[in-house]
PDB file of C-alpha atoms and ligand atoms in Angstrom:
ATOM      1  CA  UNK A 609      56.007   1.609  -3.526  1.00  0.00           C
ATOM      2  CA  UNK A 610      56.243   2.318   0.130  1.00  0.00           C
ATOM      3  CA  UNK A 611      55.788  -0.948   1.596  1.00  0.00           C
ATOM      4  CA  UNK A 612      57.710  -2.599  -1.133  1.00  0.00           C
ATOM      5  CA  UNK A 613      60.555  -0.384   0.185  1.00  0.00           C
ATOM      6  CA  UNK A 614      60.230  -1.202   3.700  1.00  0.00           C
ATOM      7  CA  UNK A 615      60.528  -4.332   3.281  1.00  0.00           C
ATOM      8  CA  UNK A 616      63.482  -4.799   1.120  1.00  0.00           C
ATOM      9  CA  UNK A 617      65.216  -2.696   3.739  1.00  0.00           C
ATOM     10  CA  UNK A 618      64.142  -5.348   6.771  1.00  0.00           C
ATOM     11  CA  UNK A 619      65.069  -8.111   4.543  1.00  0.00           C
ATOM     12  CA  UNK A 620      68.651  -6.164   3.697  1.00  0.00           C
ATOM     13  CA  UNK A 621      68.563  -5.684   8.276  1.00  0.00           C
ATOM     14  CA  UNK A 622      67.879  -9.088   8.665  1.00  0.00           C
ATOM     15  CA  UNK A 623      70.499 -10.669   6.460  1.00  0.00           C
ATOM     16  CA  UNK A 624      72.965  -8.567   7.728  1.00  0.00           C
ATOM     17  CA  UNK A 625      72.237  -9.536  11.656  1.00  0.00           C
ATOM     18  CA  UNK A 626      72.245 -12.908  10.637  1.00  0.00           C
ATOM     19  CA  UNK A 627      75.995 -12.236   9.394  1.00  0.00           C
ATOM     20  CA  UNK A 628      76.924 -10.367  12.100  1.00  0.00           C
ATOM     21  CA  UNK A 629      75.767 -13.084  14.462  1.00  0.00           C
ATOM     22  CA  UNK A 630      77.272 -15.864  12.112  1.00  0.00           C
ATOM     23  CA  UNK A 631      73.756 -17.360  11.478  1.00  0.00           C
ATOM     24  CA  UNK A 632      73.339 -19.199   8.288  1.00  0.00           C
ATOM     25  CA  UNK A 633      71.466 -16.932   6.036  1.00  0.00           C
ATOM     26  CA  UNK A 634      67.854 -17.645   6.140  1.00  0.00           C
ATOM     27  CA  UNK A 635      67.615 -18.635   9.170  1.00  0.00           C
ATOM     28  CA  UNK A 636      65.245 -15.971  10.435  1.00  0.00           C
ATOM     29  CA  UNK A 637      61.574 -16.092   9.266  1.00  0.00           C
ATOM     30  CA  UNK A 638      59.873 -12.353   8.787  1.00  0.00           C
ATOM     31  CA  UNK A 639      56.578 -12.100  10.066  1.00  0.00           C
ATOM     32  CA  UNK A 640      54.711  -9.400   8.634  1.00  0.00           C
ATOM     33  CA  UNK A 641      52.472  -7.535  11.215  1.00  0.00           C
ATOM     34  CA  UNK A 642      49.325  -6.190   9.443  1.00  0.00           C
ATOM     35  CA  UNK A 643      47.087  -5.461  12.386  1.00  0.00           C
ATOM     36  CA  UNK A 644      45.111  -2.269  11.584  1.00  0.00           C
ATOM     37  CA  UNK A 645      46.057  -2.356   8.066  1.00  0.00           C
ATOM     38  CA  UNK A 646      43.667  -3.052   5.568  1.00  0.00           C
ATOM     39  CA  UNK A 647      44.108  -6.237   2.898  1.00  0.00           C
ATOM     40  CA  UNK A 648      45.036  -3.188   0.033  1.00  0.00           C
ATOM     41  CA  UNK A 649      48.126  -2.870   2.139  1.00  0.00           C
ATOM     42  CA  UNK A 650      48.915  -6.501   2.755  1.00  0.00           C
ATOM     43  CA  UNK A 651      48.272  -7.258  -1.212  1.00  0.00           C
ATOM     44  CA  UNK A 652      51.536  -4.472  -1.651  1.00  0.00           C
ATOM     45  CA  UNK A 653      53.423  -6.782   0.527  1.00  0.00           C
ATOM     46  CA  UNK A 654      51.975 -10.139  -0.713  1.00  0.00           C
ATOM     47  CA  UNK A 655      53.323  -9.100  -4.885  1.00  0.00           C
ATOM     48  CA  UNK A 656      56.750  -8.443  -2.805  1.00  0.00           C
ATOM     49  CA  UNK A 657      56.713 -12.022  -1.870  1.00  0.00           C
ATOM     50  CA  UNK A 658      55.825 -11.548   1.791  1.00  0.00           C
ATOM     51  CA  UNK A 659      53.491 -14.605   2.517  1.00  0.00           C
ATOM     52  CA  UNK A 660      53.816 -14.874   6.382  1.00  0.00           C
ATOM     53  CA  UNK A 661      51.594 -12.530   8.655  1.00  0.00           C
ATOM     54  CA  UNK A 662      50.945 -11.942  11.662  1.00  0.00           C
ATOM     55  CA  UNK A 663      47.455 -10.302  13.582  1.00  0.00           C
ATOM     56  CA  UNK A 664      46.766  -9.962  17.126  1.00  0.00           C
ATOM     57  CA  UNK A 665      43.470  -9.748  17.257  1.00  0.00           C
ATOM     58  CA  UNK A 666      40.852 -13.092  16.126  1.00  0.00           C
ATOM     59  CA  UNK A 667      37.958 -11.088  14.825  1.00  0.00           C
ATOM     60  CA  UNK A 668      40.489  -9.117  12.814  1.00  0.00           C
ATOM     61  CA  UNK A 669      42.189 -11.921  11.467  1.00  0.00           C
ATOM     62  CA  UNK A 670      39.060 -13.825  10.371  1.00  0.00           C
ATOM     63  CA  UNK A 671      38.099 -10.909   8.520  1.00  0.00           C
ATOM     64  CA  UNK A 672      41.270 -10.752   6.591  1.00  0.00           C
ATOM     65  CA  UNK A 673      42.240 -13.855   6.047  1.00  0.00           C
ATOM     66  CA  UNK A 674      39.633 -14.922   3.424  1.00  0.00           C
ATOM     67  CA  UNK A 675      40.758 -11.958   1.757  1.00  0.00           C
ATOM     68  CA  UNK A 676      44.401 -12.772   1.097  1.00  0.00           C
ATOM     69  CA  UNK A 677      45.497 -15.567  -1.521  1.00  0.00           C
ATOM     70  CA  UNK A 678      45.731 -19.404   0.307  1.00  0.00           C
ATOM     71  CA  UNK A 679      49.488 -19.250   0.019  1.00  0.00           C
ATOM     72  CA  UNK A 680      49.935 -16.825   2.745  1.00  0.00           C
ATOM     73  CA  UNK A 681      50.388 -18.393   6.374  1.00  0.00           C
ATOM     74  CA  UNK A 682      49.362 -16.551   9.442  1.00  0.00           C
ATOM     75  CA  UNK A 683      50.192 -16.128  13.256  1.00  0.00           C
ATOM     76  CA  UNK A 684      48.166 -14.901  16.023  1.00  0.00           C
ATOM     77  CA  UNK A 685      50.152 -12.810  17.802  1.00  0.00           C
ATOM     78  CA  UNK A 686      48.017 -11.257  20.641  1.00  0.00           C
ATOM     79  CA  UNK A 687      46.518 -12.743  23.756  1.00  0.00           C
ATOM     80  CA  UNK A 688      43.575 -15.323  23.500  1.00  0.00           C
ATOM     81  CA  UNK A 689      40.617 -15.952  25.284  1.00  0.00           C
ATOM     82  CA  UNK A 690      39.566 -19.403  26.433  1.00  0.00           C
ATOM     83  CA  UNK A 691      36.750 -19.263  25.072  1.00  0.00           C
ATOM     84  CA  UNK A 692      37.613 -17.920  21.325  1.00  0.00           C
ATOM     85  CA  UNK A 693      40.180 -21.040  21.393  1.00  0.00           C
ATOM     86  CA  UNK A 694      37.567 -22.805  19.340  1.00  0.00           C
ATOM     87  CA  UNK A 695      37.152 -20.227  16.756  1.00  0.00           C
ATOM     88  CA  UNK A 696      41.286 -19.761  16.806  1.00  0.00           C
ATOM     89  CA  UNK A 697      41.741 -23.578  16.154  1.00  0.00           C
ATOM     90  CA  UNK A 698      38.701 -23.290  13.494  1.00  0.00           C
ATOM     91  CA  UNK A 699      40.932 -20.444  11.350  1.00  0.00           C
ATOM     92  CA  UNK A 700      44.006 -22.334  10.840  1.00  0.00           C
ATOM     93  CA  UNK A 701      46.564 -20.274  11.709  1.00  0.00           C
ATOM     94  CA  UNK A 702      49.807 -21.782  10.999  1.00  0.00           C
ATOM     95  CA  UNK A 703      51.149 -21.066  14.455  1.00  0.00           C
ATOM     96  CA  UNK A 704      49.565 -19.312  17.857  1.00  0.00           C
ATOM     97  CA  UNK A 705      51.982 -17.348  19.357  1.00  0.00           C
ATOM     98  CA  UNK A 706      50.709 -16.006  22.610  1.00  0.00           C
ATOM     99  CA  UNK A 707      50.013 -18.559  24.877  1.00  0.00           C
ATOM    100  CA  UNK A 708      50.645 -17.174  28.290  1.00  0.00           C
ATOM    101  CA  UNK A 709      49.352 -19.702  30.555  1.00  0.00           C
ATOM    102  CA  UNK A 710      48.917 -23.674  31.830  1.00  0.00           C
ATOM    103  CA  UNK A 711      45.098 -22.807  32.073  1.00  0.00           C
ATOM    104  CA  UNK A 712      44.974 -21.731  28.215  1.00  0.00           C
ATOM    105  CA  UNK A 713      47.187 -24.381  27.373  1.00  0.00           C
ATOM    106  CA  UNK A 714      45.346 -26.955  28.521  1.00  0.00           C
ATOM    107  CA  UNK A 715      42.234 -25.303  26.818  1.00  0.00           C
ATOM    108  CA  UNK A 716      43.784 -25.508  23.476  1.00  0.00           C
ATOM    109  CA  UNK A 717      45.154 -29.292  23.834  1.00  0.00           C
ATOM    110  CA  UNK A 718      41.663 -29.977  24.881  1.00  0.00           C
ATOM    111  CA  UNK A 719      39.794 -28.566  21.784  1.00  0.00           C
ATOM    112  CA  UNK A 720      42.613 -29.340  19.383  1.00  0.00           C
ATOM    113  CA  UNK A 721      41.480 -32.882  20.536  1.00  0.00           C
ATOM    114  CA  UNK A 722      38.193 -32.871  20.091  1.00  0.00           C
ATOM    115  CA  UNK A 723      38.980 -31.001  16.683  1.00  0.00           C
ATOM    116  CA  UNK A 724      40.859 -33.811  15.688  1.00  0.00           C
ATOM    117  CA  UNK A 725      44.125 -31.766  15.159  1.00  0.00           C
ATOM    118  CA  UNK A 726      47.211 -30.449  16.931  1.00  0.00           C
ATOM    119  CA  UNK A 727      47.666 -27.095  17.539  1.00  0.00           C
ATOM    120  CA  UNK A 728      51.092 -25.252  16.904  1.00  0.00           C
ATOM    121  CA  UNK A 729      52.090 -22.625  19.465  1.00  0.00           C
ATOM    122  CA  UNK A 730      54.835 -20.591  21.439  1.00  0.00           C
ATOM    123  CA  UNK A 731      54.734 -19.891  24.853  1.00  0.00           C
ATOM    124  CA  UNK A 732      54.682 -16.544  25.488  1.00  0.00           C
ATOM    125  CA  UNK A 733      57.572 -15.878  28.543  1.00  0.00           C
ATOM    126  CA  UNK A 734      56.906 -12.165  30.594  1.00  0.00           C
ATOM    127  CA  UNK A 735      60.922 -12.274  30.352  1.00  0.00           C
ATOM    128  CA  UNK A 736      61.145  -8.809  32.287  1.00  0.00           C
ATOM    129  CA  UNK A 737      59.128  -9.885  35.172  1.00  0.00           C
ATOM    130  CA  UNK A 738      56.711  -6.949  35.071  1.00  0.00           C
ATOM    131  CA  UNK A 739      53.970  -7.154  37.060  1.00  0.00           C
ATOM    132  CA  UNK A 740      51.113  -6.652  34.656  1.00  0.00           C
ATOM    133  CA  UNK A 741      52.669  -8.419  32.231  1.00  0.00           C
ATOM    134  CA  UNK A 742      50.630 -11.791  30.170  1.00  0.00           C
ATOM    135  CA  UNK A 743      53.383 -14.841  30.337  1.00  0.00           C
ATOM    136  CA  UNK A 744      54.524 -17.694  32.025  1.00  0.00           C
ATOM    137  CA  UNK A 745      57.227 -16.358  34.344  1.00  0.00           C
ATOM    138  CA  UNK A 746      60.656 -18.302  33.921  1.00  0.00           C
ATOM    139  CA  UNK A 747      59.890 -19.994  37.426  1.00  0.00           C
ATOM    140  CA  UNK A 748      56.420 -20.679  36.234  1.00  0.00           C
ATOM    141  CA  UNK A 749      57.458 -22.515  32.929  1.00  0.00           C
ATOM    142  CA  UNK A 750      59.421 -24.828  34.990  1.00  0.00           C
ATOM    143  CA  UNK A 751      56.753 -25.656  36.969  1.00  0.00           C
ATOM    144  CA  UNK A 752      54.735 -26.104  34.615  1.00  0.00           C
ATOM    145  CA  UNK A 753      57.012 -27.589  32.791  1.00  0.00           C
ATOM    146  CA  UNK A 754      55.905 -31.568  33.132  1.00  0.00           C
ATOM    147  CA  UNK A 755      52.600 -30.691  32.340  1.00  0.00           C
ATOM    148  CA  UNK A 756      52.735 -28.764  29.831  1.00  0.00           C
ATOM    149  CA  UNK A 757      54.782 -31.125  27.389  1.00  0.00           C
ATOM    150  CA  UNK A 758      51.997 -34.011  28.271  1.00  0.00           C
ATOM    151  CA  UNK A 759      49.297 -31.652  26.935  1.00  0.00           C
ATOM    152  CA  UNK A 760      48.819 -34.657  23.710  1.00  0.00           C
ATOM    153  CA  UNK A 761      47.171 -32.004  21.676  1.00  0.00           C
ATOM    154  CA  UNK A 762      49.994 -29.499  21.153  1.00  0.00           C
ATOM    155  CA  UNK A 763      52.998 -29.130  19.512  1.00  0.00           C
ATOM    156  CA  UNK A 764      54.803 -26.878  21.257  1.00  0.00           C
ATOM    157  CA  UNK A 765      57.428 -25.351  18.816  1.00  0.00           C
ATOM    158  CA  UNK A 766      58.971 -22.846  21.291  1.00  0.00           C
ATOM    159  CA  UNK A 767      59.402 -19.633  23.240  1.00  0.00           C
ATOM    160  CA  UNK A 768      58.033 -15.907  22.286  1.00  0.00           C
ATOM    161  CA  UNK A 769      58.339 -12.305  24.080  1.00  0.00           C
ATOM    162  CA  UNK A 770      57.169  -9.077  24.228  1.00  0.00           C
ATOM    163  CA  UNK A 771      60.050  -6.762  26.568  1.00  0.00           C
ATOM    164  CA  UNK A 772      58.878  -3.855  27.716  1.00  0.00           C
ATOM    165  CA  UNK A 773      59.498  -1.175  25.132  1.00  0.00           C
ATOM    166  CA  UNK A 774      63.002   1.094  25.146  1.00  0.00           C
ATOM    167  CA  UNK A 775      64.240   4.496  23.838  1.00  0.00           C
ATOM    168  CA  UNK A 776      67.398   2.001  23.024  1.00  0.00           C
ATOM    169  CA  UNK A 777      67.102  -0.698  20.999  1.00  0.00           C
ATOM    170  CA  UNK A 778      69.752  -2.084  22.969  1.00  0.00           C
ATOM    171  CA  UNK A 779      67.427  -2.218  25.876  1.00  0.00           C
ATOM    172  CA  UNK A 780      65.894  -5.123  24.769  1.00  0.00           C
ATOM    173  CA  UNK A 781      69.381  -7.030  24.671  1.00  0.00           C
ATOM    174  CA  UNK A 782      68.745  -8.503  27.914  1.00  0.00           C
ATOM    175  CA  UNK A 783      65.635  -9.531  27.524  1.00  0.00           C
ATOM    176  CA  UNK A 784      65.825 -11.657  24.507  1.00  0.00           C
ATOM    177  CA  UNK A 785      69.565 -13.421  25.582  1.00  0.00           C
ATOM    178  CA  UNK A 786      67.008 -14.265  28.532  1.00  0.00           C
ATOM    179  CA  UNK A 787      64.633 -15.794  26.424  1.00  0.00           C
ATOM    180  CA  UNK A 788      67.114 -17.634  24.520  1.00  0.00           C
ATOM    181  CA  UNK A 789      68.876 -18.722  27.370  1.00  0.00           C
ATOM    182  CA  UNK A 790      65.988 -20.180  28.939  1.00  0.00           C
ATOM    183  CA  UNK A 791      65.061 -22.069  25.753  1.00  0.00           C
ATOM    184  CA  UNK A 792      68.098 -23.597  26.333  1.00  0.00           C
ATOM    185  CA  UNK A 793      67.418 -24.770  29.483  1.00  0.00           C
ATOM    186  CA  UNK A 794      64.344 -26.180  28.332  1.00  0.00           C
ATOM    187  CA  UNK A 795      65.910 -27.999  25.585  1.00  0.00           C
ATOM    188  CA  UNK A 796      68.176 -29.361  28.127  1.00  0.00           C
ATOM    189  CA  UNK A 797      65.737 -30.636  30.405  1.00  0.00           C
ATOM    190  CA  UNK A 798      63.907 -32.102  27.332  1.00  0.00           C
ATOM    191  CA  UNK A 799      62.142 -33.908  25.281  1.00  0.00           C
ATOM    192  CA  UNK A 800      61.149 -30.948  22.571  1.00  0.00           C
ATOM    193  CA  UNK A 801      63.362 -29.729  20.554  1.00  0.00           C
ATOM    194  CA  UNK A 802      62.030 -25.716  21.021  1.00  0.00           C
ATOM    195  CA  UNK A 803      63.220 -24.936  17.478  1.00  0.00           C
ATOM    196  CA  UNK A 804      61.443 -21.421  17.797  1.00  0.00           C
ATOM    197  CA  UNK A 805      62.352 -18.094  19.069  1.00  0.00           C
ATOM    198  CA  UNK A 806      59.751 -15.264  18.429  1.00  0.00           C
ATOM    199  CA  UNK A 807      61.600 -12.168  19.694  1.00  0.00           C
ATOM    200  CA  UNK A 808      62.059  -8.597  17.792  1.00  0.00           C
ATOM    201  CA  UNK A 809      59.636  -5.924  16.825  1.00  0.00           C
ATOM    202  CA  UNK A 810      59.896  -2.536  14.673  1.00  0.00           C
ATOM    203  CA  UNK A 811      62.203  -0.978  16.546  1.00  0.00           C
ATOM    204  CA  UNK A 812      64.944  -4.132  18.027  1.00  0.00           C
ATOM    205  CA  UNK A 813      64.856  -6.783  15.157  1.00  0.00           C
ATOM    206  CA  UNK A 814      68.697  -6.648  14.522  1.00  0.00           C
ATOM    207  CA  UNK A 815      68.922  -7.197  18.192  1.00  0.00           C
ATOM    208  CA  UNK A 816      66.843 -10.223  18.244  1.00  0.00           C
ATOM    209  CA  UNK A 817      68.154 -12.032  15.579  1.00  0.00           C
ATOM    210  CA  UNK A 818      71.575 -11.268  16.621  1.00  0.00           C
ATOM    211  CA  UNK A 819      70.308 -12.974  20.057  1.00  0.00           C
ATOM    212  CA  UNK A 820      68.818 -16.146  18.221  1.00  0.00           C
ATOM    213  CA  UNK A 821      65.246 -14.965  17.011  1.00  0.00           C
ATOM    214  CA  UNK A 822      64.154 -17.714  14.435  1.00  0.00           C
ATOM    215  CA  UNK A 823      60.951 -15.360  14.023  1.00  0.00           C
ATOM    216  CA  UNK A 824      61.211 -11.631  14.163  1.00  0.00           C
ATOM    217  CA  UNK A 825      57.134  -9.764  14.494  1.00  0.00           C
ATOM    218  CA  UNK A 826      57.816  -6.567  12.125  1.00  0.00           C
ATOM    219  CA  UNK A 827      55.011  -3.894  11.907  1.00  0.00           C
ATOM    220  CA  UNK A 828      54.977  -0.659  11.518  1.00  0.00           C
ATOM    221  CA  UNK A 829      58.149  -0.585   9.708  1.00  0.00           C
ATOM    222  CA  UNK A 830      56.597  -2.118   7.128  1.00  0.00           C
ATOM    223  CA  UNK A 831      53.133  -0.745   6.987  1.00  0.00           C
ATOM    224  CA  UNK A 832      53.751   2.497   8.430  1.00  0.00           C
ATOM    225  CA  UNK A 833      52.269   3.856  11.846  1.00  0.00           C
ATOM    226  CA  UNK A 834      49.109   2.942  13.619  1.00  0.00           C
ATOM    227  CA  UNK A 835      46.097   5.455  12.969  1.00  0.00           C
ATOM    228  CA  UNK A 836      45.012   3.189  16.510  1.00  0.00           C
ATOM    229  CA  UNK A 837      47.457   3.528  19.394  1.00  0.00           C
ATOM    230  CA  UNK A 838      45.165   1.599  21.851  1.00  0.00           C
ATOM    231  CA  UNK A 839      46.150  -1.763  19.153  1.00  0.00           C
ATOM    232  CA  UNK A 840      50.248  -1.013  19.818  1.00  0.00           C
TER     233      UNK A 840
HETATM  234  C1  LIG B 569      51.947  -5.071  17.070  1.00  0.00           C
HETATM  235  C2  LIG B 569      52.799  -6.192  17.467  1.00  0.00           C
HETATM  236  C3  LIG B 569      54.059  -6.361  16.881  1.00  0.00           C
HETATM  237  C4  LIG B 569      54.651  -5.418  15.849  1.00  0.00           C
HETATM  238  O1  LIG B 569      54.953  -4.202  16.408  1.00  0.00           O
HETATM  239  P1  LIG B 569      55.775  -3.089  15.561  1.00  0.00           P
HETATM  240  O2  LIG B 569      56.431  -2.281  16.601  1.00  0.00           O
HETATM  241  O3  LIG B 569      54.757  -2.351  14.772  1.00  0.00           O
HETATM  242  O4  LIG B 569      56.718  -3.799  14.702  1.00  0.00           O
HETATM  243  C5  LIG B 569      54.808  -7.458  17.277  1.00  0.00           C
HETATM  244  N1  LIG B 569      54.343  -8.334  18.194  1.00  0.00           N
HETATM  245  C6  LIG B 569      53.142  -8.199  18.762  1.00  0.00           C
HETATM  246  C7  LIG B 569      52.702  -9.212  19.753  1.00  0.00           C
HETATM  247  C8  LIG B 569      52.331  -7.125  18.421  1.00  0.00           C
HETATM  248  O5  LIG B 569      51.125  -7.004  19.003  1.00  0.00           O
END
């Protein structure tokens, strides 16, 4: 089976970055991407064990999710919209990855509250300073910095990244020591502990864990390629 093979062969590319790097084994968590693919495909991975996932888009997600056994945990990956916070909170993901600003920060804390729960998230840090790029800027986060770790209705868990995408895999090297780097400095300047680093796609994983990803976002290496290029 296809997928089953794919995904033996990440789990083989992550152990062995984790060696490389000297990380204890296990210390990287494989989110599955299954945007675009339908729940058939995400059952193949499921029977291989896989049981974290990740979509990028809500309405996607909320279709899929009742779909899949209650075991599996999911991530929201992509950007969200103030005003689908609500619904995000209301699905239960197990962790939203994309938040890319104090303004949706402060939305989530704020209906987390009046949900009665705390939300789980990642910040999501435009490390390569691209203009048109979602993310708090390193600057930014700083600034933000006070603020953001009195928001009472998170719990933020740490940093994610999406570099600009290279011929090299290597290309992305800088990017994610950034990211890690400035988790650091976070850390430093306290009080969360930041235990998260979402970094590494299809194409760079190795690098990322070997730079400190404690999640790696792994698509289309499992699943195959996109039949919808406008949802890379
Ligand atoms: C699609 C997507 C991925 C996975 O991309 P692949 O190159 O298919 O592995 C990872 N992270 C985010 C935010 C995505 O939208």
């Amino acid at each position: 089976m296809y997928i089953q093979d794919q995904l033996q062969e990440i789990r083989a590319a992550i152990a062995a970055a984790e060696q490389r790097a000297g990380r204890p084994a296990g210390s990287v968590q494989l989110l599955a991407v299954s945007k675009t693919f339908p729940v058939q495909d995400i059952m193949h991975a499921y029977h291989d064990g896989q049981r974290d996932f990740g979509e990028n888009r809500l309405q996607e997600a909320m279709e899929k999710m009742p779909a899949m056994p209650a075991d599996c945990t999911w991530h929201l990956i992509g950007p969200l919209q103030r005003n689908k916070v609500r619904k995000a909170l209301e699905q239960g993901f197990a962790l939203i990855e994309a938040v890319d600003s104090l303004r949706l920060a402060e939305t989530v804390s704020r209906i987390a509250g009046e949900l009665g729960v705390t939300a789980r998230i990642l910040l999501e840090v435009n490390v390569d300073g691209e203009q048109s790029k979602h993310g708090f800027t390193p600057e930014g986060i700083f600034t933000d910095w006070d603020t953001l770790t009195a928001l009472p209705h998170l719990d933020i868990r740490g940093l994610m990244c999406i570099p600009a995408p290279t011929e090299d895999p290597e290309g992305a090297r800088p990017a994610f020591r950034a990211l890690r780097t400035l988790a650091g400095r976070l850390r430093e300047r306290g009080p969360l502990p930041l235990p998260e680093l979402s970094m590494g796609m299809s194409h760079d994983f190795p690098v990322a864990v070997e730079e400190g990803a404690t999640i790696v976002r792994v698509g289309s290496a499992i699943f195959g390629r996109r039949a919808y290029p406008n949802q890379q």
